[in-house]
Structures are given as structure tokens and as C-alpha cells.
Coordinates of C-alpha atoms and ligand atoms in Angstrom, one line a residue:
M1 CA -0.4 0.0 0.7
D2 CA 1.4 3.0 -1.0
L3 CA 0.8 4.8 1.9
A4 CA 1.5 8.5 1.3
L5 CA -1.6 8.3 -1.1
L6 CA -3.5 7.1 1.8
Q7 CA -2.4 9.9 3.4
S8 CA -3.5 12.4 0.9
T9 CA -6.0 10.5 -0.2
L10 CA -7.2 10.6 3.9
A11 CA -6.6 14.4 3.9
E12 CA -8.4 15.3 0.8
L13 CA -12.0 13.1 1.7
G14 CA -12.2 15.2 5.5
Q15 CA -11.0 12.1 7.1
P16 CA -9.4 12.4 11.0
D17 CA -6.1 12.2 11.6
F18 CA -6.1 9.0 13.1
R19 CA -7.7 6.8 10.1
A20 CA -4.4 6.3 8.5
R21 CA -3.7 4.5 11.5
Q22 CA -7.0 2.3 11.5
V23 CA -6.3 1.5 8.5
W24 CA -2.6 1.1 8.5
E25 CA -3.2 -1.1 11.9
W26 CA -6.1 -3.3 10.2
T27 CA -3.3 -3.6 7.1
A28 CA -0.4 -4.6 8.5
R29 CA -1.7 -7.0 11.0
G30 CA -3.2 -8.5 7.6
A31 CA -6.4 -7.7 7.3
P32 CA -7.6 -9.1 3.6
G33 CA -8.7 -5.3 1.8
Y34 CA -10.8 -2.6 3.0
A35 CA -13.9 -4.0 3.7
A36 CA -12.7 -6.1 6.8
M37 CA -11.5 -2.9 8.2
T38 CA -15.3 -2.9 10.5
N39 CA -14.3 0.0 12.9
L40 CA -14.5 2.3 9.7
P41 CA -17.8 3.6 8.0
A42 CA -18.7 1.6 5.1
A43 CA -18.4 4.6 2.6
L44 CA -15.4 5.7 3.4
R45 CA -13.7 2.1 3.1
G46 CA -15.6 1.7 -0.3
E47 CA -14.3 5.1 -1.8
L48 CA -10.3 4.0 -0.4
A49 CA -11.1 0.0 -2.5
E50 CA -11.8 2.7 -5.2
R51 CA -9.0 5.4 -5.1
V52 CA -5.8 3.6 -2.9
P53 CA -4.8 0.5 -4.8
F54 CA -4.4 -2.1 -1.7
S55 CA -1.3 -3.8 -2.7
S56 CA 1.1 -1.9 -5.3
L57 CA 2.0 -5.1 -6.4
A58 CA -0.6 -7.8 -8.8
L59 CA 0.7 -11.5 -7.6
E60 CA 1.2 -12.8 -11.1
R61 CA 2.1 -16.7 -9.7
E62 CA 3.6 -18.9 -6.5
A63 CA 5.1 -22.0 -6.1
R64 CA 5.5 -23.8 -3.7
A65 CA 8.3 -25.9 -2.4
S66 CA 8.4 -29.8 -1.0
D67 CA 10.4 -28.3 2.3
G68 CA 6.6 -25.8 2.7
T69 CA 9.0 -23.0 1.4
V70 CA 6.8 -20.5 -0.9
K71 CA 7.8 -18.1 -4.0
A72 CA 6.3 -15.9 -5.4
L73 CA 6.4 -14.0 -8.8
L74 CA 4.6 -10.8 -8.2
R75 CA 4.5 -7.5 -10.6
T76 CA 4.6 -3.8 -9.9
H77 CA 2.0 -1.0 -11.9
D78 CA 4.7 -0.9 -14.3
G79 CA 5.9 -4.4 -15.0
R80 CA 8.7 -5.0 -13.3
P81 CA 8.7 -8.7 -12.0
V82 CA 9.5 -9.2 -8.1
E83 CA 10.2 -12.2 -6.0
A84 CA 9.8 -12.5 -2.3
V85 CA 10.0 -15.9 -0.6
L86 CA 8.4 -17.4 2.9
M87 CA 9.9 -20.3 4.7
R88 CA 8.6 -22.4 7.2
Y89 CA 11.2 -23.7 10.3
R90 CA 10.0 -27.0 11.7
D91 CA 10.3 -24.4 15.1
G92 CA 7.5 -22.6 14.1
R93 CA 9.4 -20.2 12.5
R94 CA 8.1 -18.0 9.9
S95 CA 11.0 -15.4 7.4
L96 CA 10.6 -13.3 4.7
C97 CA 13.4 -13.2 1.8
L98 CA 12.3 -9.6 0.3
S99 CA 13.6 -8.2 -2.4
S100 CA 15.0 -4.3 -2.5
Q101 CA 15.0 -3.9 -6.1
S102 CA 13.8 -5.9 -9.4
G103 CA 16.7 -7.1 -10.8
C104 CA 20.0 -6.6 -9.0
P105 CA 22.8 -4.1 -11.1
L106 CA 25.8 -5.7 -9.3
T107 CA 27.2 -8.4 -11.5
C108 CA 28.7 -11.5 -9.4
T109 CA 29.1 -14.7 -11.5
F110 CA 27.2 -16.8 -9.2
C111 CA 24.3 -15.4 -8.7
A112 CA 21.1 -15.3 -11.0
T113 CA 19.8 -11.8 -9.9
G114 CA 22.5 -10.0 -11.2
A115 CA 21.7 -12.4 -14.5
M116 CA 18.6 -10.0 -15.0
R117 CA 18.1 -6.9 -16.4
F118 CA 18.4 -4.7 -13.6
A119 CA 14.6 -2.6 -13.8
R120 CA 14.5 -0.1 -10.3
N121 CA 14.9 0.5 -7.3
L122 CA 11.9 -0.9 -5.7
T123 CA 9.6 2.0 -3.3
A124 CA 9.0 1.5 0.7
G125 CA 5.4 0.7 -0.8
E126 CA 6.4 -2.6 -2.7
I127 CA 9.4 -4.2 0.1
L128 CA 6.5 -3.7 2.0
D129 CA 3.8 -5.3 -0.2
Q130 CA 6.4 -8.7 -0.5
A131 CA 5.8 -9.1 3.5
L132 CA 2.1 -8.1 3.6
H133 CA 1.5 -10.3 1.0
F134 CA 3.0 -13.5 2.6
R135 CA 1.3 -12.1 6.3
R136 CA -2.1 -12.2 4.8
G137 CA -1.6 -16.0 5.3
E138 CA -0.4 -16.5 7.9
G139 CA 1.7 -14.5 11.4
V140 CA 5.9 -13.7 11.2
D141 CA 8.3 -13.7 12.6
H142 CA 11.8 -12.6 11.1
V143 CA 12.9 -10.8 7.4
V144 CA 15.8 -10.9 5.7
F145 CA 17.0 -8.6 2.6
M146 CA 18.2 -11.3 1.2
G147 CA 15.8 -11.4 -2.5
M148 CA 16.6 -9.0 -5.8
G149 CA 18.6 -6.6 -5.8
E150 CA 21.1 -4.6 -3.1
P151 CA 19.8 -3.1 -0.3
M152 CA 22.2 -1.0 0.4
M153 CA 21.8 0.5 -3.6
N154 CA 17.6 1.5 -2.2
L155 CA 19.2 2.2 1.3
D156 CA 16.2 5.1 2.1
H157 CA 13.5 3.3 1.0
V158 CA 15.0 -0.6 2.6
L159 CA 15.2 1.6 5.8
E160 CA 11.9 3.3 5.4
A161 CA 9.9 -0.3 4.8
C162 CA 12.0 -1.4 8.4
R163 CA 10.0 1.2 10.1
R164 CA 6.9 -0.9 9.6
L165 CA 8.0 -4.4 9.7
P166 CA 6.9 -4.9 13.8
D167 CA 3.5 -3.5 12.8
L168 CA 3.6 -7.0 11.3
G169 CA 4.9 -8.9 14.4
V170 CA 8.5 -8.9 13.2
T171 CA 11.2 -6.4 15.2
H172 CA 14.6 -4.6 14.1
R173 CA 17.0 -7.7 15.7
R174 CA 14.8 -10.2 13.6
T175 CA 15.9 -8.1 10.5
A176 CA 18.3 -8.6 8.8
I177 CA 19.6 -6.9 6.1
S178 CA 22.8 -8.8 3.2
T179 CA 24.9 -6.2 1.3
V180 CA 27.8 -7.1 -1.6
G181 CA 30.0 -5.0 0.8
W182 CA 28.6 -1.3 -0.2
I183 CA 30.6 0.5 1.9
P184 CA 28.3 4.0 2.2
G185 CA 25.4 1.8 2.9
I186 CA 27.6 -0.3 6.2
D187 CA 28.5 3.7 7.8
R188 CA 24.5 4.4 7.4
L189 CA 23.3 1.2 8.4
A190 CA 25.1 1.6 11.4
A191 CA 24.9 5.5 12.1
Q192 CA 20.6 5.3 12.7
D193 CA 19.2 3.7 15.8
M194 CA 17.6 0.6 14.5
P195 CA 19.4 -2.8 15.8
I196 CA 18.7 -3.8 12.7
R197 CA 21.4 -7.3 11.9
L198 CA 24.3 -6.7 9.2
A199 CA 24.8 -9.7 6.6
L200 CA 28.1 -9.2 4.5
S201 CA 28.5 -11.6 1.1
L202 CA 32.5 -12.0 1.3
H203 CA 32.9 -15.3 -0.4
A204 CA 36.5 -15.0 -0.4
A205 CA 38.7 -13.4 1.4
D206 CA 41.6 -13.1 -0.7
E207 CA 41.4 -9.9 -3.2
A208 CA 41.9 -11.3 -6.2
L209 CA 39.7 -14.0 -5.9
R210 CA 36.3 -11.9 -4.8
S211 CA 37.0 -9.0 -7.1
Q212 CA 37.1 -12.7 -9.7
I213 CA 33.9 -14.2 -9.0
M214 CA 32.5 -10.6 -7.5
P215 CA 33.6 -7.5 -9.9
V216 CA 31.8 -5.6 -7.2
N217 CA 35.3 -5.7 -5.3
D218 CA 37.4 -3.6 -7.5
R219 CA 35.0 -0.7 -6.0
Y220 CA 35.3 -1.7 -2.4
P221 CA 38.0 -3.8 -1.9
L222 CA 37.9 -6.5 0.7
A223 CA 39.8 -5.1 3.9
D224 CA 38.1 -1.5 3.2
V225 CA 34.7 -3.5 3.7
L226 CA 35.6 -5.7 6.7
A227 CA 36.7 -2.3 8.3
A228 CA 33.5 -0.6 7.5
C229 CA 32.1 -3.9 9.1
E230 CA 33.9 -4.1 12.4
R231 CA 32.4 -0.2 12.5
H232 CA 28.9 -0.8 12.1
Y233 CA 30.1 -4.1 14.9
A234 CA 32.2 -1.0 17.3
A235 CA 28.8 0.9 16.4
K236 CA 25.6 -1.8 17.2
H237 CA 27.5 -4.2 19.6
R238 CA 26.1 -7.2 17.3
Q239 CA 27.5 -9.2 15.2
V240 CA 27.5 -9.4 11.6
F241 CA 26.6 -12.1 9.7
V242 CA 29.1 -14.3 7.2
E243 CA 27.6 -15.7 3.9
Y244 CA 30.1 -17.5 2.7
V245 CA 29.0 -19.6 -0.9
M246 CA 31.2 -22.8 -1.4
L247 CA 31.7 -23.1 -5.2
A248 CA 33.7 -26.3 -5.8
G249 CA 37.7 -25.9 -6.3
V250 CA 37.4 -22.3 -6.4
N251 CA 36.9 -21.0 -2.4
D252 CA 36.5 -24.4 -0.7
R253 CA 39.9 -25.3 -0.4
Y254 CA 42.1 -26.1 3.3
E255 CA 43.7 -22.4 2.8
Q256 CA 41.2 -20.4 2.0
A257 CA 39.7 -22.0 5.4
V258 CA 42.8 -20.6 6.7
Q259 CA 43.0 -17.6 5.0
L260 CA 39.2 -16.6 6.3
A261 CA 39.8 -17.5 9.7
Q262 CA 42.6 -15.3 10.1
A263 CA 40.4 -12.0 8.2
L264 CA 38.0 -12.5 10.4
D265 CA 37.6 -11.2 14.3
P266 CA 35.7 -14.7 16.3
R267 CA 34.3 -11.6 18.3
V268 CA 33.3 -9.5 15.2
Y269 CA 31.6 -12.4 12.7
K270 CA 29.2 -15.3 12.6
V271 CA 30.1 -17.9 9.2
N272 CA 27.3 -19.3 7.6
L273 CA 28.1 -21.4 4.8
I274 CA 25.6 -21.4 2.0
P275 CA 25.6 -24.7 -0.2
Y276 CA 25.7 -23.2 -4.2
N277 CA 22.6 -23.4 -5.5
P278 CA 22.6 -24.2 -9.0
T279 CA 22.4 -21.5 -11.8
G280 CA 22.7 -22.3 -14.4
S281 CA 26.6 -20.6 -14.3
A282 CA 29.5 -22.8 -14.5
Y283 CA 30.6 -23.6 -11.1
D284 CA 30.2 -26.2 -9.0
G285 CA 28.8 -26.3 -5.8
S286 CA 31.2 -28.6 -3.4
S287 CA 30.3 -31.7 -2.2
R288 CA 28.9 -32.5 1.3
E289 CA 32.3 -34.0 2.8
A290 CA 34.1 -30.3 1.3
I291 CA 31.7 -28.1 2.9
A292 CA 32.3 -30.0 6.2
A293 CA 35.9 -29.8 6.4
F294 CA 35.5 -25.6 5.8
Q295 CA 33.8 -25.5 9.2
A296 CA 36.3 -27.9 10.8
V297 CA 39.2 -25.6 9.9
L298 CA 37.4 -21.8 10.6
E299 CA 36.5 -23.9 14.4
E300 CA 39.8 -24.6 14.9
H301 CA 40.2 -20.8 14.8
G302 CA 38.0 -20.1 17.1
L303 CA 35.4 -18.3 14.9
R304 CA 31.5 -19.4 14.6
A305 CA 31.2 -20.9 11.3
T306 CA 27.5 -23.3 10.6
V307 CA 26.1 -24.5 7.7
R308 CA 23.1 -22.7 5.3
L309 CA 19.4 -25.2 5.8
T310 CA 18.8 -25.1 1.9
R311 CA 15.6 -24.0 1.2
G312 CA 13.2 -24.0 -1.9
R313 CA 16.2 -25.4 -4.2
D314 CA 12.9 -27.1 -6.7
I315 CA 10.6 -24.2 -7.3
D316 CA 14.3 -22.1 -7.5
A317 CA 13.6 -20.3 -4.4
A318 CA 16.9 -21.0 -2.7
C319 CA 20.2 -18.1 -2.2
G320 CA 21.3 -16.6 -6.3
Q321 CA 18.1 -18.3 -7.6
L322 CA 16.1 -15.8 -7.4
A323 CA 15.7 -14.7 -11.3
A324 CA 11.3 -13.9 -12.6
K325 CA 11.9 -17.1 -15.2
A326 CA 8.8 -19.5 -15.7
Ligands
LIG401 N1 22.8 -8.1 -3.0 C1 23.1 -8.7 -1.4 C2 21.3 -9.7 -0.5 C3 21.0 -10.7 -1.9 S1 21.3 -11.9 -0.5 C4 23.4 -9.8 -1.7 O1 24.4 -10.0 -1.9 O2 24.7 -9.5 -0.1 C5 21.9 -13.0 -1.4 C6 22.9 -14.5 -0.9 O3 22.6 -15.7 -2.3 C7 24.1 -13.6 -0.7 O4 24.9 -13.9 -0.1 C8 24.6 -14.0 -2.2 O5 26.0 -14.0 -2.8 C9 24.3 -16.0 -2.3 N2 24.1 -16.7 -3.9 C10 24.5 -16.2 -4.7 N3 24.3 -16.9 -5.5 C11 24.2 -18.1 -5.0 C12 24.3 -19.2 -4.7 N4 24.5 -19.6 -6.8 N5 24.2 -20.5 -4.8 C13 23.9 -19.7 -2.9 N6 24.2 -18.8 -2.5 C14 24.0 -17.6 -3.9

């Protein structure tokens, strides 16, 4: 929902100030539409339905994976594709993976989103509408900005959406923003007040290798990115989660684990190893054994390391697979 349009429409209709809040409260709690907002005058509900689209996104398709993960392909009013994912865990956790852009201007070589056309930044309303789409079906408690796009390149809109997430049931502490290492964004995240988690897509501790698989490293080299993450930690006292996609023969060797462990201060960082999800790139994923061995080396060096549970791979909903394909 475009909240600015809601506000101006209510003002034009001569409605009292508290109306916008009433409408938002219903919406954030998962109301299916204006008709359900029973403390609003019926005529006003009809008027709003005509003048303020209840969602800025239209649902085009929804796919359900065997593990319960749901992927929605949504479209903006100007026809741009946006994907969002709901992950359900056995312990009852409900986690949303949201997109910040339609497509992505960066060109990480292992990621399907980087290979599709970049369209534009999403508005705060379009980001919230992804979450609301799922919130209308069930309660949600975690959000990660790990969908399409680079959230730090659209940080104003991402943070504006984050401000509203607690109304949907997602606290700031259960919200994470993932970045390729876009330094100005990391510093701005550290300077604002919400206790949001920072996640860094690191993927190679060696500068030359990182530049090869993530060209953005030429613009923001890893050494500078890590310094920015450490500033973030100093300001927010929250550990930074490092994402590391395991590519066979590329970044999964013993020496590379040692180099990674030496680059990361275990007080500041926790590592999440990500099994590679097929995207049609030239890479192969590391074997389960190679991932376990890499993890063991990190832990021997005192660095906490976990292996990410793969979700939604059979519907192309897993990390790096969002590309709005049929
Ligand atoms: N642009 C931000 C937000 C996207 S997060 C960022 O890169 O951090 C998506 C995560 O999935 C990133 O860590 C990304 O590197 C990872 N990823 C991309 N392609 C992948 C693949 N094929 N398999 C597993 N993870 C992948």
C-alpha cells in the first residue's frame, strides 16, 4: 500500500488524522482488504477501495516447494518483476526473504539475479507489500533482505520499510540486511537507530579471487569492507553474519579456510557457509564433505561457523536463484 497516497486521500476526503493509523493497523495485521476494516465507515471503505490500491504489487504466480517454502512472483504497476520467499521451519519460525530491487545491477558470477535485467529500486510500499502478501496468510517473525537486488543501493526505502515491520510482527532484531559490501550503506546502517542485523556476502578472503567472482570488489575492496563492518560492530554491538557460498575448486580449499579465519575477528563475525544452488553458472557446488571440512577449519581457529539449511531449491527459491523465470 502506498502510505503517502493513503494519507493524502484521507486528507482530501476530510477524514480525521487517526484514520491512516487505523487503516495501517488492519493492513499490518493481515486484513484481506478494506472491506474487513469494520471500524471504518462503510462509505469510506468503498472510497478507499477505488482510490488507493490495497497493494502496489499484483500476484502473478506462487510456487510451493516440497519443504514448505513458498515463492511469490509479483509485479509492480509498471510491470517490473519482484520475487519474495516465505520459509517455514520445523521450530515454527516463519522467515521472509524480501527483494529491495527488481533485478540487480551487480554482476556476481554465481548469482542468477545478477544475470537478469536490472529494472529499478523498489519503493518502501513495494517492499512492505511483499511482506504483507505473506502476512495475509499467516504470522511471520523474521525478515532477511536477501532477495533480488542490493539493499544498500536502495537503503532509504529499505529502512523506511524496516520501520514498519514491527507492526507486522517482525522486530528490528529479527531483521537482517545483506550486502555485497557497499561501504556507504554499511556506514549509514551503523549510524541509524534500529538494531538491525548486518550480513556480509564475503565469498572469498583473497582480494583477487573476490574481484573475479564479485566484480564489485574492485570498487569496494574486501579490506575496506571489513573495516566498515568493524565500525558497524563498534557502533551497534551486534555480530556481523558472513555469508560464504561454497564453490568446488574455487574457494573451498584448506588454505582458503585458514585465510578466511585469519581475516575475521571471532568477536565480530559469525560465518554461515552456503551450499551452492544451481543457477546455470559455470560453477559446481562443494561436496558436503568439503563443506564440513571447511567448517571444521574455521572452528579450529575459534570462528563460529554454521552451514545454511537449503530451502526451496526445487522451485528456484533458494539463495541466488531469484530471476523471475517461468
Ligand atoms: N545483494 C545482497 C542481497 C542478496 S543476498 C547480497 O549479495 O548480499 C543473497 C545471498 O545469496 C548472497 O549472499 C549471495 O551471494 C548468495 N548467493 C548468490 N548466488 C548463490 C547461489 N547460486 N548459491 C548460493 N548462494 C548464492
